[in-house]
PDB file of C-alpha atoms and ligand atoms in Angstrom:
ATOM      1  CA  UNK A   1       9.667   7.189 -23.489  1.00  0.00           C
ATOM      2  CA  UNK A   2       7.878  10.783 -23.275  1.00  0.00           C
ATOM      3  CA  UNK A   3       9.456  13.930 -21.830  1.00  0.00           C
ATOM      4  CA  UNK A   4      12.972  12.273 -22.544  1.00  0.00           C
ATOM      5  CA  UNK A   5      11.742  10.453 -19.362  1.00  0.00           C
ATOM      6  CA  UNK A   6      14.398   6.994 -19.508  1.00  0.00           C
ATOM      7  CA  UNK A   7      14.786   4.543 -17.143  1.00  0.00           C
ATOM      8  CA  UNK A   8      18.665   5.110 -15.476  1.00  0.00           C
ATOM      9  CA  UNK A   9      19.979   3.103 -13.020  1.00  0.00           C
ATOM     10  CA  UNK A  10      17.918   0.603 -11.117  1.00  0.00           C
ATOM     11  CA  UNK A  11      18.814   1.698  -7.453  1.00  0.00           C
ATOM     12  CA  UNK A  12      16.403  -0.593  -5.749  1.00  0.00           C
ATOM     13  CA  UNK A  13      14.607  -3.998  -6.311  1.00  0.00           C
ATOM     14  CA  UNK A  14      11.630  -4.956  -3.931  1.00  0.00           C
ATOM     15  CA  UNK A  15       9.426  -7.685  -3.509  1.00  0.00           C
ATOM     16  CA  UNK A  16       6.966  -6.081  -6.318  1.00  0.00           C
ATOM     17  CA  UNK A  17       8.652  -3.192  -7.348  1.00  0.00           C
ATOM     18  CA  UNK A  18      11.914  -1.784  -9.188  1.00  0.00           C
ATOM     19  CA  UNK A  19      13.245   1.295  -8.808  1.00  0.00           C
ATOM     20  CA  UNK A  20      15.010   3.484 -11.501  1.00  0.00           C
ATOM     21  CA  UNK A  21      17.069   6.521 -11.130  1.00  0.00           C
ATOM     22  CA  UNK A  22      15.596   9.029 -13.793  1.00  0.00           C
ATOM     23  CA  UNK A  23      17.819  12.210 -15.971  1.00  0.00           C
ATOM     24  CA  UNK A  24      16.098  14.238 -13.126  1.00  0.00           C
ATOM     25  CA  UNK A  25      17.312  13.645  -9.544  1.00  0.00           C
ATOM     26  CA  UNK A  26      13.720  14.545  -7.916  1.00  0.00           C
ATOM     27  CA  UNK A  27      11.890  12.196  -9.860  1.00  0.00           C
ATOM     28  CA  UNK A  28      12.016   7.849 -10.101  1.00  0.00           C
ATOM     29  CA  UNK A  29      10.239   5.542 -11.803  1.00  0.00           C
ATOM     30  CA  UNK A  30       8.427   2.402  -9.976  1.00  0.00           C
ATOM     31  CA  UNK A  31       8.737  -0.371 -12.588  1.00  0.00           C
ATOM     32  CA  UNK A  32       5.557  -2.594 -11.188  1.00  0.00           C
ATOM     33  CA  UNK A  33       6.623  -6.569 -11.476  1.00  0.00           C
ATOM     34  CA  UNK A  34       4.099  -9.881 -11.157  1.00  0.00           C
ATOM     35  CA  UNK A  35       6.129 -11.577  -8.473  1.00  0.00           C
ATOM     36  CA  UNK A  36       4.583 -11.851  -5.140  1.00  0.00           C
ATOM     37  CA  UNK A  37       5.164 -13.116  -1.825  1.00  0.00           C
ATOM     38  CA  UNK A  38       4.354 -13.471   1.458  1.00  0.00           C
ATOM     39  CA  UNK A  39       5.157 -13.824   4.695  1.00  0.00           C
ATOM     40  CA  UNK A  40       8.385 -12.005   4.725  1.00  0.00           C
ATOM     41  CA  UNK A  41       9.214 -13.938   1.550  1.00  0.00           C
ATOM     42  CA  UNK A  42       8.744 -17.155   2.679  1.00  0.00           C
ATOM     43  CA  UNK A  43       6.213 -17.829  -0.189  1.00  0.00           C
ATOM     44  CA  UNK A  44       6.985 -17.080  -3.537  1.00  0.00           C
ATOM     45  CA  UNK A  45       5.105 -17.359  -6.861  1.00  0.00           C
ATOM     46  CA  UNK A  46       3.690 -14.720  -9.342  1.00  0.00           C
ATOM     47  CA  UNK A  47       0.585 -13.201 -10.226  1.00  0.00           C
ATOM     48  CA  UNK A  48      -0.320 -13.003 -13.865  1.00  0.00           C
ATOM     49  CA  UNK A  49      -0.657  -9.316 -14.305  1.00  0.00           C
ATOM     50  CA  UNK A  50      -0.584  -8.259 -11.143  1.00  0.00           C
ATOM     51  CA  UNK A  51       2.100  -5.762 -12.046  1.00  0.00           C
ATOM     52  CA  UNK A  52      -0.117  -3.891 -14.695  1.00  0.00           C
ATOM     53  CA  UNK A  53      -3.348  -4.077 -12.848  1.00  0.00           C
ATOM     54  CA  UNK A  54      -1.234  -2.603  -9.400  1.00  0.00           C
ATOM     55  CA  UNK A  55      -0.152   0.235 -11.638  1.00  0.00           C
ATOM     56  CA  UNK A  56      -3.566   0.886 -12.952  1.00  0.00           C
ATOM     57  CA  UNK A  57      -5.063   0.793  -9.722  1.00  0.00           C
ATOM     58  CA  UNK A  58      -2.358   2.605  -7.927  1.00  0.00           C
ATOM     59  CA  UNK A  59      -3.206   5.386 -10.542  1.00  0.00           C
ATOM     60  CA  UNK A  60      -6.818   5.454  -9.684  1.00  0.00           C
ATOM     61  CA  UNK A  61      -6.141   5.799  -5.850  1.00  0.00           C
ATOM     62  CA  UNK A  62      -3.488   8.368  -5.910  1.00  0.00           C
ATOM     63  CA  UNK A  63      -6.051  10.289  -8.351  1.00  0.00           C
ATOM     64  CA  UNK A  64      -8.910  10.240  -5.693  1.00  0.00           C
ATOM     65  CA  UNK A  65      -6.603  11.304  -3.115  1.00  0.00           C
ATOM     66  CA  UNK A  66      -4.628  13.951  -4.608  1.00  0.00           C
ATOM     67  CA  UNK A  67      -8.144  15.596  -5.734  1.00  0.00           C
ATOM     68  CA  UNK A  68      -8.844  14.768  -1.419  1.00  0.00           C
ATOM     69  CA  UNK A  69      -5.855  16.842  -0.694  1.00  0.00           C
ATOM     70  CA  UNK A  70      -3.838  13.968   0.436  1.00  0.00           C
ATOM     71  CA  UNK A  71      -0.153  14.792  -1.215  1.00  0.00           C
ATOM     72  CA  UNK A  72       1.478  11.587  -2.627  1.00  0.00           C
ATOM     73  CA  UNK A  73       4.584  10.753  -4.751  1.00  0.00           C
ATOM     74  CA  UNK A  74       2.562   9.820  -7.947  1.00  0.00           C
ATOM     75  CA  UNK A  75       3.204  12.067 -11.144  1.00  0.00           C
ATOM     76  CA  UNK A  76       1.531   9.616 -13.506  1.00  0.00           C
ATOM     77  CA  UNK A  77       1.831   6.494 -15.219  1.00  0.00           C
ATOM     78  CA  UNK A  78       3.936   5.754 -18.169  1.00  0.00           C
ATOM     79  CA  UNK A  79       2.763   3.043 -19.621  1.00  0.00           C
ATOM     80  CA  UNK A  80       1.271  -0.669 -18.431  1.00  0.00           C
ATOM     81  CA  UNK A  81       4.136  -1.567 -15.710  1.00  0.00           C
ATOM     82  CA  UNK A  82       5.577   2.011 -15.057  1.00  0.00           C
ATOM     83  CA  UNK A  83       4.876   4.389 -12.865  1.00  0.00           C
ATOM     84  CA  UNK A  84       6.777   8.519 -12.722  1.00  0.00           C
ATOM     85  CA  UNK A  85       7.025   9.330  -8.812  1.00  0.00           C
ATOM     86  CA  UNK A  86       8.474  11.736  -7.048  1.00  0.00           C
ATOM     87  CA  UNK A  87      11.567  10.629  -5.387  1.00  0.00           C
ATOM     88  CA  UNK A  88      10.803  10.137  -1.141  1.00  0.00           C
ATOM     89  CA  UNK A  89      13.510   9.255   1.638  1.00  0.00           C
ATOM     90  CA  UNK A  90      11.177   6.633   2.929  1.00  0.00           C
ATOM     91  CA  UNK A  91      10.506   6.927   6.306  1.00  0.00           C
ATOM     92  CA  UNK A  92      11.042   2.856   7.653  1.00  0.00           C
ATOM     93  CA  UNK A  93       7.565   2.526   9.400  1.00  0.00           C
ATOM     94  CA  UNK A  94       4.740   0.874   7.690  1.00  0.00           C
ATOM     95  CA  UNK A  95       1.186   2.445   8.437  1.00  0.00           C
ATOM     96  CA  UNK A  96      -1.717   0.164   8.766  1.00  0.00           C
ATOM     97  CA  UNK A  97      -5.306   1.303   9.410  1.00  0.00           C
ATOM     98  CA  UNK A  98      -7.812  -1.047  10.313  1.00  0.00           C
ATOM     99  CA  UNK A  99     -11.955  -0.999   9.984  1.00  0.00           C
ATOM    100  CA  UNK A 100     -12.228  -4.849  10.466  1.00  0.00           C
ATOM    101  CA  UNK A 101     -10.059  -7.336  13.013  1.00  0.00           C
ATOM    102  CA  UNK A 102      -8.281  -9.348   9.919  1.00  0.00           C
ATOM    103  CA  UNK A 103      -4.808 -10.993   9.298  1.00  0.00           C
ATOM    104  CA  UNK A 104      -1.946 -10.616  12.178  1.00  0.00           C
ATOM    105  CA  UNK A 105      -4.432  -8.454  14.209  1.00  0.00           C
ATOM    106  CA  UNK A 106      -6.655 -11.887  14.730  1.00  0.00           C
ATOM    107  CA  UNK A 107      -4.248 -13.870  15.299  1.00  0.00           C
ATOM    108  CA  UNK A 108      -1.956 -11.807  17.796  1.00  0.00           C
ATOM    109  CA  UNK A 109      -4.903 -10.548  20.019  1.00  0.00           C
ATOM    110  CA  UNK A 110      -6.912 -13.695  19.740  1.00  0.00           C
ATOM    111  CA  UNK A 111     -10.039 -11.924  17.740  1.00  0.00           C
ATOM    112  CA  UNK A 112     -12.260 -13.496  15.200  1.00  0.00           C
ATOM    113  CA  UNK A 113     -11.669 -12.264  11.640  1.00  0.00           C
ATOM    114  CA  UNK A 114     -14.392  -9.998  10.372  1.00  0.00           C
ATOM    115  CA  UNK A 115     -14.883  -8.367  13.702  1.00  0.00           C
ATOM    116  CA  UNK A 116     -15.517  -4.521  13.137  1.00  0.00           C
ATOM    117  CA  UNK A 117     -13.883  -2.245  15.482  1.00  0.00           C
ATOM    118  CA  UNK A 118     -15.929   0.447  16.723  1.00  0.00           C
ATOM    119  CA  UNK A 119     -13.548   3.129  15.109  1.00  0.00           C
ATOM    120  CA  UNK A 120     -10.368   2.936  12.599  1.00  0.00           C
ATOM    121  CA  UNK A 121      -7.120   1.939  14.398  1.00  0.00           C
ATOM    122  CA  UNK A 122      -3.848   3.363  13.395  1.00  0.00           C
ATOM    123  CA  UNK A 123      -1.091   1.304  13.730  1.00  0.00           C
ATOM    124  CA  UNK A 124       3.122   1.253  13.004  1.00  0.00           C
ATOM    125  CA  UNK A 125       5.217  -1.059  11.955  1.00  0.00           C
ATOM    126  CA  UNK A 126       9.141  -1.443  12.059  1.00  0.00           C
ATOM    127  CA  UNK A 127      10.092  -1.632   8.121  1.00  0.00           C
ATOM    128  CA  UNK A 128      12.978  -4.503   8.478  1.00  0.00           C
ATOM    129  CA  UNK A 129      13.122  -7.689   6.945  1.00  0.00           C
ATOM    130  CA  UNK A 130      15.656  -9.349   9.318  1.00  0.00           C
ATOM    131  CA  UNK A 131      13.234  -8.494  11.918  1.00  0.00           C
ATOM    132  CA  UNK A 132       9.559  -9.190  10.141  1.00  0.00           C
ATOM    133  CA  UNK A 133       8.675  -5.618  10.596  1.00  0.00           C
ATOM    134  CA  UNK A 134       7.476  -5.694  14.229  1.00  0.00           C
ATOM    135  CA  UNK A 135       4.678  -3.698  15.322  1.00  0.00           C
ATOM    136  CA  UNK A 136       5.875  -0.581  16.942  1.00  0.00           C
ATOM    137  CA  UNK A 137       4.472   1.963  19.259  1.00  0.00           C
ATOM    138  CA  UNK A 138       4.935   5.753  17.212  1.00  0.00           C
ATOM    139  CA  UNK A 139       7.590   6.680  20.424  1.00  0.00           C
ATOM    140  CA  UNK A 140       9.883   3.983  18.749  1.00  0.00           C
ATOM    141  CA  UNK A 141       9.992   5.933  15.646  1.00  0.00           C
ATOM    142  CA  UNK A 142      10.593   9.008  17.755  1.00  0.00           C
ATOM    143  CA  UNK A 143      13.232   7.211  20.154  1.00  0.00           C
ATOM    144  CA  UNK A 144      14.909   6.077  17.496  1.00  0.00           C
ATOM    145  CA  UNK A 145      14.893   9.158  15.106  1.00  0.00           C
ATOM    146  CA  UNK A 146      12.900   7.375  12.261  1.00  0.00           C
ATOM    147  CA  UNK A 147      10.765  10.291  12.446  1.00  0.00           C
ATOM    148  CA  UNK A 148      10.120  13.192  13.759  1.00  0.00           C
ATOM    149  CA  UNK A 149       6.843  14.004  15.982  1.00  0.00           C
ATOM    150  CA  UNK A 150       5.683  16.530  13.742  1.00  0.00           C
ATOM    151  CA  UNK A 151       5.923  13.783  11.029  1.00  0.00           C
ATOM    152  CA  UNK A 152       4.286  11.113  12.820  1.00  0.00           C
ATOM    153  CA  UNK A 153       1.617  13.895  13.516  1.00  0.00           C
ATOM    154  CA  UNK A 154       0.926  14.126   9.873  1.00  0.00           C
ATOM    155  CA  UNK A 155       1.315  10.166   8.841  1.00  0.00           C
ATOM    156  CA  UNK A 156      -0.942   9.665  11.624  1.00  0.00           C
ATOM    157  CA  UNK A 157      -3.679  12.374  10.489  1.00  0.00           C
ATOM    158  CA  UNK A 158      -2.664  11.313   6.722  1.00  0.00           C
ATOM    159  CA  UNK A 159      -3.789   7.333   6.899  1.00  0.00           C
ATOM    160  CA  UNK A 160      -6.815   8.445   8.566  1.00  0.00           C
ATOM    161  CA  UNK A 161      -8.066  10.685   5.845  1.00  0.00           C
ATOM    162  CA  UNK A 162      -6.627   7.931   3.064  1.00  0.00           C
ATOM    163  CA  UNK A 163      -9.202   5.503   5.062  1.00  0.00           C
ATOM    164  CA  UNK A 164     -12.180   8.068   5.166  1.00  0.00           C
ATOM    165  CA  UNK A 165     -11.854   8.727   1.581  1.00  0.00           C
ATOM    166  CA  UNK A 166     -11.192   4.991   0.105  1.00  0.00           C
ATOM    167  CA  UNK A 167     -13.607   3.288   2.183  1.00  0.00           C
ATOM    168  CA  UNK A 168     -16.311   5.854   0.610  1.00  0.00           C
ATOM    169  CA  UNK A 169     -14.916   5.337  -2.485  1.00  0.00           C
ATOM    170  CA  UNK A 170     -15.027   1.280  -2.381  1.00  0.00           C
ATOM    171  CA  UNK A 171     -18.062   1.052  -0.644  1.00  0.00           C
ATOM    172  CA  UNK A 172     -20.119   2.689  -3.266  1.00  0.00           C
ATOM    173  CA  UNK A 173     -18.391  -0.141  -6.055  1.00  0.00           C
ATOM    174  CA  UNK A 174     -19.749  -2.717  -3.215  1.00  0.00           C
ATOM    175  CA  UNK A 175     -16.357  -3.269  -2.073  1.00  0.00           C
ATOM    176  CA  UNK A 176     -15.440  -3.139   2.191  1.00  0.00           C
ATOM    177  CA  UNK A 177     -11.871  -1.949   3.057  1.00  0.00           C
ATOM    178  CA  UNK A 178     -10.840  -4.543   5.865  1.00  0.00           C
ATOM    179  CA  UNK A 179      -7.496  -2.943   6.074  1.00  0.00           C
ATOM    180  CA  UNK A 180      -4.285  -1.513   4.478  1.00  0.00           C
ATOM    181  CA  UNK A 181      -0.662  -0.584   4.648  1.00  0.00           C
ATOM    182  CA  UNK A 182       0.817   2.731   3.688  1.00  0.00           C
ATOM    183  CA  UNK A 183       4.262   4.215   3.015  1.00  0.00           C
ATOM    184  CA  UNK A 184       5.582   7.685   3.908  1.00  0.00           C
ATOM    185  CA  UNK A 185       8.313   9.638   2.720  1.00  0.00           C
ATOM    186  CA  UNK A 186      10.512  13.061   2.140  1.00  0.00           C
ATOM    187  CA  UNK A 187      10.342  15.423  -0.429  1.00  0.00           C
ATOM    188  CA  UNK A 188      11.452  18.603  -0.580  1.00  0.00           C
ATOM    189  CA  UNK A 189      11.310  18.810   3.021  1.00  0.00           C
ATOM    190  CA  UNK A 190       7.256  17.685   2.940  1.00  0.00           C
ATOM    191  CA  UNK A 191       5.877  14.102   3.665  1.00  0.00           C
ATOM    192  CA  UNK A 192       4.243  12.336   0.752  1.00  0.00           C
ATOM    193  CA  UNK A 193       2.178   9.618   0.688  1.00  0.00           C
ATOM    194  CA  UNK A 194       4.683   6.781  -1.069  1.00  0.00           C
ATOM    195  CA  UNK A 195       4.556   3.290  -2.651  1.00  0.00           C
ATOM    196  CA  UNK A 196       1.421   1.837  -4.367  1.00  0.00           C
ATOM    197  CA  UNK A 197      -2.316   1.226  -3.006  1.00  0.00           C
ATOM    198  CA  UNK A 198      -3.227  -2.304  -4.675  1.00  0.00           C
ATOM    199  CA  UNK A 199      -4.559  -5.854  -3.416  1.00  0.00           C
ATOM    200  CA  UNK A 200      -1.217  -6.342  -2.454  1.00  0.00           C
ATOM    201  CA  UNK A 201      -1.288  -3.661   0.152  1.00  0.00           C
ATOM    202  CA  UNK A 202      -5.262  -3.999   1.099  1.00  0.00           C
ATOM    203  CA  UNK A 203      -7.485  -5.944   2.418  1.00  0.00           C
ATOM    204  CA  UNK A 204     -10.971  -5.750  -0.076  1.00  0.00           C
ATOM    205  CA  UNK A 205     -13.881  -8.007   0.592  1.00  0.00           C
ATOM    206  CA  UNK A 206     -17.321  -8.198  -1.512  1.00  0.00           C
ATOM    207  CA  UNK A 207     -19.818  -5.854   0.701  1.00  0.00           C
ATOM    208  CA  UNK A 208     -22.341  -9.038  -0.281  1.00  0.00           C
ATOM    209  CA  UNK A 209     -20.640 -12.277  -0.177  1.00  0.00           C
ATOM    210  CA  UNK A 210     -17.669 -10.986   1.720  1.00  0.00           C
ATOM    211  CA  UNK A 211     -15.440 -12.902  -0.443  1.00  0.00           C
ATOM    212  CA  UNK A 212     -11.544 -11.863  -0.640  1.00  0.00           C
ATOM    213  CA  UNK A 213     -10.376  -9.593  -3.587  1.00  0.00           C
ATOM    214  CA  UNK A 214      -6.988  -9.402  -2.409  1.00  0.00           C
ATOM    215  CA  UNK A 215      -3.499 -11.004  -1.800  1.00  0.00           C
ATOM    216  CA  UNK A 216      -5.201 -13.376   1.090  1.00  0.00           C
ATOM    217  CA  UNK A 217      -6.177 -15.329  -2.031  1.00  0.00           C
ATOM    218  CA  UNK A 218      -2.555 -16.179  -2.618  1.00  0.00           C
ATOM    219  CA  UNK A 219      -1.165 -15.729   0.692  1.00  0.00           C
ATOM    220  CA  UNK A 220      -4.052 -18.658   2.062  1.00  0.00           C
ATOM    221  CA  UNK A 221      -4.156 -20.554  -1.417  1.00  0.00           C
ATOM    222  CA  UNK A 222      -7.793 -19.270  -2.134  1.00  0.00           C
ATOM    223  CA  UNK A 223      -7.624 -19.719  -5.995  1.00  0.00           C
ATOM    224  CA  UNK A 224      -8.580 -17.581  -8.428  1.00  0.00           C
ATOM    225  CA  UNK A 225      -5.964 -14.852  -7.245  1.00  0.00           C
ATOM    226  CA  UNK A 226      -5.844 -13.540 -10.806  1.00  0.00           C
ATOM    227  CA  UNK A 227      -9.655 -13.201 -11.022  1.00  0.00           C
ATOM    228  CA  UNK A 228      -9.539 -10.972  -7.517  1.00  0.00           C
ATOM    229  CA  UNK A 229      -7.448  -8.495  -8.681  1.00  0.00           C
ATOM    230  CA  UNK A 230      -9.054  -8.226 -12.246  1.00  0.00           C
ATOM    231  CA  UNK A 231     -12.313  -8.026 -10.451  1.00  0.00           C
ATOM    232  CA  UNK A 232     -10.916  -5.102  -7.913  1.00  0.00           C
ATOM    233  CA  UNK A 233     -10.051  -3.194 -10.946  1.00  0.00           C
ATOM    234  CA  UNK A 234     -13.264  -3.394 -12.533  1.00  0.00           C
ATOM    235  CA  UNK A 235     -14.726  -1.938  -9.502  1.00  0.00           C
ATOM    236  CA  UNK A 236     -12.309   0.882  -9.492  1.00  0.00           C
ATOM    237  CA  UNK A 237     -12.196   1.548 -12.792  1.00  0.00           C
ATOM    238  CA  UNK A 238     -16.057   1.944 -12.136  1.00  0.00           C
TER     239      UNK A 238
HETATM  240  N1  UDP B   1       0.493  -5.236   4.432  1.00  0.00           N
HETATM  241  C1  UDP B   1       1.720  -5.276   3.396  1.00  0.00           C
HETATM  242  N2  UDP B   1       2.699  -5.091   3.340  1.00  0.00           N
HETATM  243  C2  UDP B   1       2.903  -5.809   4.993  1.00  0.00           C
HETATM  244  C3  UDP B   1       2.074  -6.051   5.925  1.00  0.00           C
HETATM  245  C4  UDP B   1       1.289  -5.802   5.944  1.00  0.00           C
HETATM  246  O1  UDP B   1       0.756  -4.644   2.528  1.00  0.00           O
HETATM  247  O2  UDP B   1       4.539  -6.518   4.716  1.00  0.00           O
HETATM  248  C5  UDP B   1      -0.931  -4.849   4.460  1.00  0.00           C
HETATM  249  C6  UDP B   1      -2.127  -6.225   3.929  1.00  0.00           C
HETATM  250  O3  UDP B   1      -2.223  -6.731   2.731  1.00  0.00           O
HETATM  251  C7  UDP B   1      -2.840  -5.959   4.907  1.00  0.00           C
HETATM  252  C8  UDP B   1      -2.774  -4.808   6.098  1.00  0.00           C
HETATM  253  O4  UDP B   1      -1.359  -4.495   5.353  1.00  0.00           O
HETATM  254  O5  UDP B   1      -3.951  -5.129   4.121  1.00  0.00           O
HETATM  255  C9  UDP B   1      -2.541  -5.410   6.942  1.00  0.00           C
HETATM  256  O6  UDP B   1      -1.799  -6.386   7.509  1.00  0.00           O
HETATM  257  P1  UDP B   1      -1.762  -7.332   8.845  1.00  0.00           P
HETATM  258  O7  UDP B   1      -0.673  -6.755   9.404  1.00  0.00           O
HETATM  259  O8  UDP B   1      -2.904  -8.255   9.075  1.00  0.00           O
HETATM  260  O9  UDP B   1      -0.327  -8.995   8.062  1.00  0.00           O
HETATM  261  P2  UDP B   1      -0.657 -10.146   7.210  1.00  0.00           P
HETATM  262  O10 UDP B   1      -1.697 -10.702   7.773  1.00  0.00           O
HETATM  263  O11 UDP B   1      -0.262  -9.733   5.507  1.00  0.00           O
HETATM  264  O12 UDP B   1       0.886 -10.752   7.691  1.00  0.00           O
END
């Protein structure tokens, strides 16, 4: 591997990625898998070449965001499935931004999927598999010491900024950014955007036809999952 960077020990294996330490304690390598899960891993499968697509798409999105002033963990893509990242101490809160009602919001509040929100909403979920990632208030994160007030302010601000930047970028490519999930972490005292940004973590609808171009095709057995991921990458690559 270049720069003498090599995978040392796998220290984490998630549903979609494996994380490896490197000789540099500040850097990790994320390896993107094809495994797909939904409904807190109650549904499992694989999406061919998903890892390759998500790695490349995340590289492009992180690049756009860095240019717009959003600090991320992204260092560079090493190969088809590996990404070099800054090591983060993950904040155990998932941040969801929504522009249009879909998924759990439609279900929880009895709203029609596709309803446009008057302004984007930022929601927080506690990252906990045994609890199924429950919806929380920001105040829970403060009370239980998951993040400080300053960190939550930064996370809120960055989440809206990411939404603005990606929404405009995707709109120009005929894609509606319906909603998405972000994860943040601390690196040398600073909050950085982490994880990945891809059809696993976002809802993308074609602007003209409202066709789903994201993981809902897998979650809801809509067919042509691979085709949707490939089409999204084509749109993002431009
Ligand atoms: N999401 C995610 N990981 C999760 C839960 C949600 O990446 O563990 C993303 C999901 O792809 C969607 C957004 O966050 O873009 C909002 O998801 P929602 O709360 O509607 O939950 P879902 O319907 O996916 O269960």
